[in-house]
Coordinates of C-alpha atoms in Angstrom, one line a residue:
M23 CA 17.4 -26.0 -0.4
S24 CA 20.3 -25.0 2.2
K25 CA 21.0 -21.8 3.8
G26 CA 24.1 -21.7 2.1
N27 CA 22.6 -21.9 -1.4
L28 CA 20.4 -18.7 -0.3
T29 CA 23.8 -17.0 0.5
R30 CA 25.4 -17.8 -2.9
R31 CA 22.4 -17.0 -4.7
G32 CA 20.8 -14.2 -2.9
V33 CA 17.1 -15.0 -3.3
L34 CA 15.1 -17.9 -2.5
K35 CA 11.5 -18.6 -3.3
T36 CA 9.6 -20.0 -0.4
G37 CA 6.6 -21.8 -0.9
A38 CA 3.2 -20.3 0.6
V39 CA 2.5 -23.1 3.1
A40 CA 6.2 -24.2 3.4
G41 CA 6.4 -23.1 6.7
A42 CA 3.4 -24.2 8.3
G43 CA 3.7 -25.5 11.7
L44 CA 7.5 -25.7 11.5
A45 CA 9.2 -25.9 15.0
L46 CA 11.2 -22.9 16.1
P47 CA 14.4 -24.0 14.8
T48 CA 17.4 -23.7 17.3
Y49 CA 19.2 -20.6 15.0
L50 CA 16.1 -18.6 16.6
S51 CA 17.0 -19.1 20.3
A52 CA 18.2 -16.6 22.7
A53 CA 21.9 -18.4 23.0
G54 CA 24.2 -16.5 21.0
H55 CA 21.9 -14.3 19.0
E56 CA 22.1 -11.3 21.1
G57 CA 18.6 -11.8 22.4
F58 CA 16.6 -10.8 19.5
T59 CA 15.0 -13.0 16.7
N60 CA 17.3 -14.0 14.0
A61 CA 19.9 -11.6 15.0
P62 CA 22.6 -11.4 11.8
T63 CA 25.7 -13.0 12.9
G64 CA 27.9 -13.6 9.7
S65 CA 28.0 -10.8 7.1
T66 CA 24.8 -10.6 5.6
V67 CA 21.0 -10.1 6.5
T68 CA 18.0 -11.6 5.0
L69 CA 14.6 -10.0 4.5
G70 CA 11.5 -11.2 3.4
F71 CA 9.5 -10.1 0.7
N72 CA 5.9 -11.6 1.0
V73 CA 3.3 -10.7 -2.2
P74 CA 0.7 -11.5 -4.1
Q75 CA 2.1 -13.6 -6.9
S76 CA -1.4 -15.0 -7.6
G77 CA -4.7 -14.1 -6.9
P78 CA -6.9 -10.6 -7.5
Y79 CA -4.1 -8.5 -6.8
A80 CA -1.2 -10.0 -8.4
D81 CA -0.6 -7.2 -10.5
E82 CA 0.3 -5.0 -7.5
G83 CA 2.9 -8.2 -6.2
A84 CA 4.4 -8.3 -9.2
D85 CA 5.2 -4.6 -9.0
E86 CA 6.0 -4.8 -5.4
L87 CA 8.8 -7.5 -6.1
R88 CA 10.3 -5.2 -8.6
A89 CA 10.4 -2.3 -6.2
Y90 CA 11.9 -4.8 -3.8
E91 CA 14.6 -6.1 -6.1
L92 CA 15.5 -2.6 -6.6
A93 CA 15.8 -1.2 -3.2
V94 CA 18.1 -4.1 -2.5
E95 CA 20.2 -3.1 -5.6
H96 CA 20.3 0.4 -4.3
L97 CA 21.1 -0.9 -0.4
N98 CA 23.8 -3.0 -1.6
G99 CA 25.2 -0.3 -4.0
T100 CA 24.9 -2.9 -7.0
G101 CA 22.2 -0.6 -9.1
A102 CA 23.0 1.3 -12.1
D103 CA 22.3 4.4 -10.0
N104 CA 21.3 4.9 -6.2
G105 CA 17.9 5.8 -6.4
M106 CA 16.3 7.7 -3.8
L107 CA 19.7 7.2 -1.5
E108 CA 20.5 10.3 -3.1
T109 CA 17.5 12.5 -2.0
F110 CA 16.3 10.8 1.3
K111 CA 16.7 13.6 3.8
Y112 CA 15.9 13.9 7.8
A113 CA 13.3 16.9 9.0
D114 CA 17.0 18.6 9.8
G115 CA 17.8 18.7 6.4
S116 CA 21.0 15.9 6.6
G117 CA 20.7 13.0 4.2
T118 CA 20.2 9.2 4.9
A119 CA 22.5 7.4 7.1
L120 CA 22.7 4.7 4.1
K121 CA 25.8 4.7 2.1
G122 CA 25.1 1.7 -0.4
N123 CA 27.3 -0.7 1.9
G124 CA 24.4 -3.0 2.7
I125 CA 22.7 -2.7 6.2
L126 CA 25.4 -1.7 9.3
G127 CA 27.9 -3.0 6.6
K128 CA 26.3 -6.4 6.3
K129 CA 25.0 -7.5 2.4
V130 CA 21.4 -7.6 2.3
E131 CA 19.7 -10.9 0.6
F132 CA 15.9 -11.8 0.6
V133 CA 13.5 -14.6 0.1
T134 CA 9.9 -14.3 -1.3
G135 CA 6.6 -15.6 -0.6
D136 CA 3.7 -15.8 -2.3
T137 CA 0.5 -14.3 0.0
Q138 CA -2.0 -15.6 -2.8
T139 CA -4.2 -12.8 -1.5
K140 CA -5.3 -15.2 1.2
S141 CA -4.3 -14.3 4.9
D142 CA -3.7 -18.0 5.9
A143 CA -1.6 -18.6 2.7
A144 CA 0.4 -15.0 3.7
R145 CA 0.9 -16.1 7.4
A146 CA 2.3 -19.5 6.6
S147 CA 4.7 -18.0 3.8
A148 CA 5.6 -15.2 6.4
K149 CA 6.1 -18.1 9.2
S150 CA 8.2 -19.8 6.7
M151 CA 10.6 -17.1 6.2
I152 CA 11.2 -16.3 9.7
E153 CA 11.9 -19.8 11.1
K154 CA 13.4 -21.6 7.8
D155 CA 15.1 -18.7 5.8
G156 CA 16.1 -16.5 9.1
A157 CA 14.5 -13.3 7.7
I158 CA 14.8 -10.4 10.1
M159 CA 11.9 -7.9 8.5
I160 CA 9.0 -9.1 6.8
T161 CA 7.2 -6.7 4.6
G162 CA 5.3 -6.7 1.3
G163 CA 1.3 -7.4 0.8
S164 CA -1.6 -5.9 -1.0
S165 CA -4.4 -6.8 0.9
S166 CA -5.3 -5.4 4.6
G167 CA -6.9 -8.6 5.4
V168 CA -2.9 -10.0 4.5
A169 CA -1.6 -7.1 6.5
V170 CA -3.4 -7.5 9.9
A171 CA -2.7 -11.0 9.8
V172 CA 1.1 -11.2 9.1
Q173 CA 1.4 -8.1 11.8
A174 CA 0.0 -10.1 14.2
L175 CA 2.4 -12.9 13.3
C176 CA 5.4 -10.4 13.0
Q177 CA 4.6 -9.2 16.6
E178 CA 4.2 -12.7 18.1
A179 CA 7.5 -13.9 16.2
G180 CA 9.6 -10.6 17.3
V181 CA 10.3 -9.4 14.0
I182 CA 9.7 -6.1 12.2
F183 CA 6.7 -5.8 9.8
M184 CA 7.0 -3.0 7.1
A185 CA 3.5 -2.7 5.7
G186 CA 3.1 -2.8 1.7
L187 CA -0.3 -1.7 -0.2
T188 CA -2.5 -2.2 3.1
H189 CA -5.5 0.7 2.8
A190 CA -7.9 -0.2 5.5
N191 CA -7.9 1.8 8.7
D192 CA -7.6 -1.4 10.8
T193 CA -3.7 -1.9 10.1
T194 CA -3.1 1.1 12.0
G195 CA -6.1 1.3 13.8
K196 CA -7.5 -1.4 16.1
D197 CA -5.2 -4.1 14.8
K198 CA -2.0 -1.8 15.1
R199 CA 1.0 -3.4 16.5
A200 CA 4.0 -1.9 17.9
N201 CA 6.3 -4.0 15.4
G202 CA 4.2 -3.0 12.6
F203 CA 4.7 0.2 10.4
R204 CA 2.3 1.6 7.5
H205 CA 3.8 4.3 4.9
F206 CA 0.4 3.4 2.9
F207 CA -2.3 6.1 3.3
N208 CA -5.5 4.7 4.9
S209 CA -9.2 4.7 4.2
Y210 CA -10.2 7.9 6.2
M211 CA -7.5 9.8 4.3
S212 CA -8.9 8.8 1.4
G213 CA -12.7 10.0 2.4
A214 CA -11.3 13.2 3.6
A215 CA -9.6 14.1 0.4
L216 CA -12.0 12.9 -1.8
A217 CA -15.6 13.9 -0.3
P218 CA -14.8 17.8 -1.0
I219 CA -13.8 17.2 -4.7
L220 CA -16.9 15.1 -5.2
A221 CA -19.3 17.3 -3.8
A222 CA -17.6 20.4 -5.5
Q223 CA -17.9 18.1 -8.9
Y224 CA -20.8 16.4 -8.7
G225 CA -23.2 18.2 -6.3
A226 CA -23.8 18.1 -2.8
D227 CA -26.9 16.1 -3.0
R228 CA -26.0 13.0 -4.7
K229 CA -27.4 9.3 -3.8
A230 CA -24.7 6.7 -3.5
Y231 CA -24.9 3.3 -4.0
H232 CA -22.0 1.3 -2.3
L233 CA -20.5 -2.1 -3.9
T234 CA -17.6 -2.9 -1.4
A235 CA -15.3 -5.8 -1.2
D236 CA -16.3 -8.4 1.9
Y237 CA -13.4 -8.1 4.4
N238 CA -11.6 -5.3 6.5
W239 CA -10.3 -3.0 3.8
G240 CA -13.9 -2.8 2.4
Y241 CA -15.8 -2.4 5.5
T242 CA -13.4 0.6 6.4
T243 CA -13.2 2.4 3.2
E244 CA -17.1 2.2 2.5
E245 CA -17.4 3.4 6.0
A246 CA -15.0 6.3 5.2
I247 CA -16.5 7.4 1.8
R248 CA -19.7 7.0 3.4
S249 CA -19.5 9.2 6.4
S250 CA -17.3 11.8 4.7
T251 CA -19.8 12.5 1.4
E252 CA -22.6 12.6 3.9
A253 CA -21.5 15.3 5.9
L254 CA -21.6 17.2 2.7
G255 CA -25.0 16.1 2.2
W256 CA -25.0 13.0 -0.3
E257 CA -27.3 10.3 1.1
T258 CA -26.3 6.5 0.9
V259 CA -29.1 4.8 -0.8
A260 CA -27.6 1.1 -0.4
T261 CA -24.3 -0.8 0.8
V262 CA -23.7 -4.3 -1.0
L263 CA -21.1 -6.8 0.0
T264 CA -19.1 -8.7 -2.5
P265 CA -16.7 -11.7 -2.4
L266 CA -13.2 -11.2 -2.7
T267 CA -13.0 -13.8 -5.2
Q268 CA -15.8 -12.4 -7.0
T269 CA -14.8 -12.1 -11.0
D270 CA -18.0 -11.0 -12.7
F271 CA -20.3 -8.3 -11.0
S272 CA -23.1 -8.5 -13.1
S273 CA -25.8 -9.6 -10.7
Y274 CA -24.5 -7.1 -8.4
I275 CA -24.8 -4.2 -11.2
T276 CA -28.6 -4.9 -11.7
P277 CA -30.2 -3.7 -8.7
V278 CA -28.2 -0.7 -9.1
L279 CA -29.9 0.3 -12.2
Q280 CA -33.4 -0.6 -10.2
S281 CA -32.6 2.1 -7.3
D282 CA -32.7 5.6 -7.6
A283 CA -28.9 6.1 -7.2
D284 CA -26.8 8.4 -9.2
V285 CA -23.5 7.0 -8.3
L286 CA -21.8 4.0 -8.1
V287 CA -19.2 3.5 -5.3
L288 CA -16.6 0.5 -6.3
N289 CA -14.6 -0.2 -2.7
H290 CA -13.2 -2.7 -5.0
Y291 CA -9.6 -2.8 -5.5
G292 CA -7.0 -4.9 -7.9
G293 CA -8.7 -7.1 -10.5
N294 CA -11.9 -6.9 -8.6
M295 CA -12.3 -3.0 -9.4
V296 CA -11.3 -3.9 -13.2
N297 CA -14.1 -6.1 -13.5
S298 CA -16.8 -4.6 -11.8
L299 CA -16.2 -1.5 -13.6
T300 CA -16.1 -3.0 -16.6
N301 CA -19.6 -4.8 -16.0
A302 CA -20.6 -1.5 -14.9
V303 CA -20.0 0.0 -18.4
Q304 CA -21.2 -2.9 -20.1
F305 CA -24.5 -2.1 -18.1
G306 CA -24.7 1.5 -19.5
L307 CA -24.0 2.8 -16.2
R308 CA -21.6 5.5 -17.8
E309 CA -24.4 6.6 -20.0
R310 CA -27.5 6.8 -17.7
M311 CA -29.4 9.9 -16.6
V312 CA -30.9 9.9 -13.2
N313 CA -33.2 13.0 -12.2
G314 CA -31.8 14.8 -15.7
R315 CA -28.0 14.3 -14.0
K316 CA -25.3 11.8 -15.2
F317 CA -24.6 9.0 -13.4
E318 CA -21.4 8.8 -12.0
I319 CA -18.6 6.0 -10.8
V320 CA -16.4 6.7 -8.1
V321 CA -13.1 4.2 -7.1
P322 CA -11.8 5.6 -3.7
L323 CA -8.5 3.9 -3.9
Y324 CA -7.1 4.2 -7.5
S325 CA -3.7 2.6 -9.0
E326 CA -2.2 3.1 -12.6
L327 CA -2.0 -0.8 -12.7
M328 CA -5.7 -0.7 -12.2
A329 CA -6.7 2.2 -14.8
R330 CA -4.7 0.0 -17.2
G331 CA -6.2 -3.0 -16.7
A332 CA -9.4 -1.2 -17.1
G333 CA -8.7 0.9 -20.2
S334 CA -10.9 3.4 -21.8
N335 CA -13.4 2.4 -18.9
I336 CA -11.5 4.3 -16.3
A337 CA -11.8 7.8 -18.5
G338 CA -13.1 10.8 -16.5
I339 CA -13.3 8.4 -12.8
L340 CA -12.4 10.3 -9.7
G341 CA -10.0 8.4 -6.8
S342 CA -7.3 9.0 -4.3
Q343 CA -3.5 7.6 -4.5
N344 CA -0.7 7.3 -2.0
W345 CA 1.4 8.4 -5.0
D346 CA 1.8 9.2 -8.7
W347 CA 4.9 8.9 -10.9
K348 CA 4.2 12.3 -12.2
L349 CA 4.4 14.2 -9.1
E350 CA 7.8 16.0 -9.4
N351 CA 7.5 17.0 -12.5
Q352 CA 4.2 18.5 -12.3
L353 CA 3.9 19.7 -8.8
G354 CA 7.7 20.4 -8.0
A355 CA 10.5 20.0 -5.7
K356 CA 8.2 19.4 -2.6
Y357 CA 7.9 15.7 -4.3
S358 CA 11.4 15.2 -4.7
G359 CA 12.5 11.9 -5.0
T360 CA 9.6 10.7 -7.2
N361 CA 11.9 11.5 -10.2
A362 CA 14.8 9.5 -8.7
F363 CA 12.8 6.5 -8.3
V364 CA 10.9 7.0 -11.6
Q365 CA 14.5 7.2 -13.3
S366 CA 15.5 3.7 -11.7
F367 CA 13.0 1.8 -12.0
G368 CA 12.2 2.7 -15.1
T369 CA 16.3 2.0 -16.0
K370 CA 15.5 -1.4 -14.9
Y371 CA 12.0 -2.6 -15.9
G372 CA 11.4 -0.2 -19.0
F373 CA 7.9 1.3 -17.3
P374 CA 7.0 3.7 -14.6
P375 CA 6.4 2.4 -11.1
S376 CA 3.0 1.9 -9.6
Q377 CA 1.8 3.3 -5.9
A378 CA 2.2 -0.1 -5.0
A379 CA 6.1 -0.4 -5.9
H380 CA 7.1 3.0 -4.6
T381 CA 5.1 2.5 -0.9
C382 CA 7.5 -1.0 -0.9
Y383 CA 10.7 0.5 -2.2
V384 CA 10.0 3.2 0.6
Q385 CA 9.6 0.9 3.4
T386 CA 12.7 -1.0 2.9
L387 CA 14.8 2.3 3.0
L388 CA 13.1 3.3 5.8
Y389 CA 13.7 0.3 7.7
A390 CA 17.2 0.0 6.7
D391 CA 17.8 3.6 7.8
A392 CA 16.2 3.3 11.0
V393 CA 18.3 0.0 11.8
E394 CA 21.5 2.3 10.9
R395 CA 20.4 5.2 13.1
A396 CA 19.7 2.7 16.0
G397 CA 22.8 0.6 15.5
S398 CA 21.1 -2.3 15.9
F399 CA 18.9 -4.8 14.1
A400 CA 16.8 -5.4 17.5
P401 CA 12.9 -4.7 16.8
C402 CA 12.9 -2.3 19.9
A403 CA 15.9 -0.3 18.6
V404 CA 14.3 -0.2 15.2
V405 CA 10.8 0.8 16.6
G406 CA 12.6 3.5 18.7
A407 CA 14.3 4.9 15.5
L408 CA 10.7 5.1 13.6
E409 CA 8.4 6.1 16.3
G410 CA 8.2 10.5 15.6
F411 CA 10.6 9.8 12.8
S412 CA 10.1 12.9 10.0
F413 CA 11.5 12.4 6.6
D414 CA 11.5 14.1 3.4
G415 CA 12.9 13.4 -0.1
L416 CA 10.9 10.2 -0.6
G417 CA 8.3 11.3 -3.3
N418 CA 5.5 12.2 -0.7
G419 CA 7.0 15.4 0.7
P420 CA 7.7 16.0 4.4
T421 CA 6.2 13.0 6.0
L422 CA 5.9 12.1 9.6
Y423 CA 5.6 8.4 11.4
R424 CA 3.5 9.0 14.2
G425 CA 4.7 7.1 17.0
E426 CA 0.7 6.7 18.8
D427 CA -0.2 4.1 16.1
H428 CA 3.0 3.6 13.4
Q429 CA 1.0 5.1 10.6
C430 CA 2.4 7.8 8.2
F431 CA 1.2 11.1 7.6
K432 CA 1.6 12.9 4.3
D433 CA -0.4 14.8 1.4
V434 CA -3.0 12.9 -0.5
V435 CA -3.3 12.9 -4.3
V436 CA -6.5 13.0 -5.7
V437 CA -6.5 11.5 -9.3
R438 CA -9.1 10.9 -12.7
G439 CA -8.6 8.7 -15.4
K440 CA -7.4 10.5 -18.6
E441 CA -10.1 11.2 -21.3
N442 CA -7.5 11.1 -24.0
P443 CA -4.1 9.2 -22.4
E444 CA -0.9 9.4 -24.6
N445 CA 0.2 6.2 -23.6
E446 CA -0.6 3.1 -21.7
F447 CA 1.5 4.3 -18.8
D448 CA -0.4 7.9 -18.8
L449 CA -3.8 6.7 -18.0
V450 CA -4.2 9.0 -14.6
E451 CA -4.0 12.8 -14.0
I452 CA -3.5 14.3 -10.9
V453 CA -6.6 16.5 -9.8
E454 CA -5.6 17.7 -6.6
V455 CA -2.8 17.1 -3.9
T456 CA -4.8 17.3 -0.4
P457 CA -2.3 18.6 2.4
V458 CA -1.4 16.1 5.2
E459 CA -3.3 19.1 7.5
Q460 CA -6.8 18.0 6.1
V461 CA -6.3 13.9 6.1
T462 CA -4.6 14.1 9.6
Y463 CA -7.0 12.7 12.5
A464 CA -6.7 12.0 16.0
P465 CA -5.3 8.3 17.4
D466 CA -8.5 7.9 19.0
H467 CA -10.6 8.8 16.2
P468 CA -14.3 6.6 16.0
Q469 CA -12.7 5.2 12.7
F470 CA -9.4 3.8 14.5
A471 CA -10.9 2.9 17.9
G472 CA -10.3 -0.3 19.7
G473 CA -7.2 -2.2 20.1
A474 CA -3.9 -1.0 21.6
L475 CA -0.3 -0.5 20.1
G476 CA 0.9 -2.5 23.0
T477 CA 5.0 -2.9 23.3
C478 CA 7.7 -4.1 20.9
N479 CA 8.8 -7.4 21.1
N480 CA 12.2 -8.6 20.3
G481 CA 11.5 -12.2 20.1
A482 CA 14.1 -15.0 21.4

């Protein structure tokens, strides 16, 4: 499909490997393009939405894509309402520079790709969007392995990467990059928020057995939960890695029954978590008694989409989230923007948004706003506008994009599966919102050691 067709339709789906091995096209050269990659010269600007449309995280990817499309409507002023453009505030209380007339007056268009929840496929898809379609910013993903791979590619290419759902410490830790930014919370934050509640509700002398997805997100989540619970008295009796492609976890559950563990921690996400939790319930772990105490299951990283997939198996299970669609209704105006987004999303799609949808929508607005404030699409100008940027009204309360590592700092939501849900979209209840001060850490914290942010890259 030609670039002309892209402009006419406003959306083009690129194949996951379509851009592999492409030579750098002439329109990416510095000549005539203001010295940075894919500098827009016409009346439009193209964003690249790279999401898992297949693989174990496809449900999250579908919701991310819905949110991206909604964000584009709001940026262009073509939606049924203005969504979070009405609530987005700066630290001084003033409103966003976004006015619903595109970005710097240019109509926003987009291309999409399928990461397949695979790093190589995600890089190939992002490469195609940059080199073939002229995307000036890449965003998306529901896997930290994907996020790290695509973030590195964007750093090399000289475009901004606004990470989607990525929870591993590595994304803004050892693999951080100057051209990359993460709004989503991380593994350390989950541990810091969850551990005190786990100890209070289940006791300080528990024995935990970890099943962990075998990639960087699983490793850092296991480390965060293990270190934070051990600090409060828990003992870790076993840690076992499971393939990301695993669908039947029965063989991993049997050894849990043979151990003296009284807690199973599922460091799994998406379809992996739905399947492993289902197997655990089938093996009777929810009814199991160990040393006179009820066996418990913990899911460190939660989502409403996972709860829907797990059904009644999720009831009573604790975990953490980046955001919840009920925050403003239940906890008040501190979390303003939540209702505006839920209203917009619900009107367009007929159901509430997930945390994956929320973080992707917010990242799109944050990028567009940074361009407006900088007065330029140049990546280094955008970096300067986002580093140390404090904002509010996007659903999480007051939030900081820290300059040292490009990690957002905000409150963390601790949730539990509802025992008696009223409908299929209200499966999770908010247990507590952990204040940002409790989940903040130094940039050189050991769980984030190694690597360097480096300097921004304008590319061409």
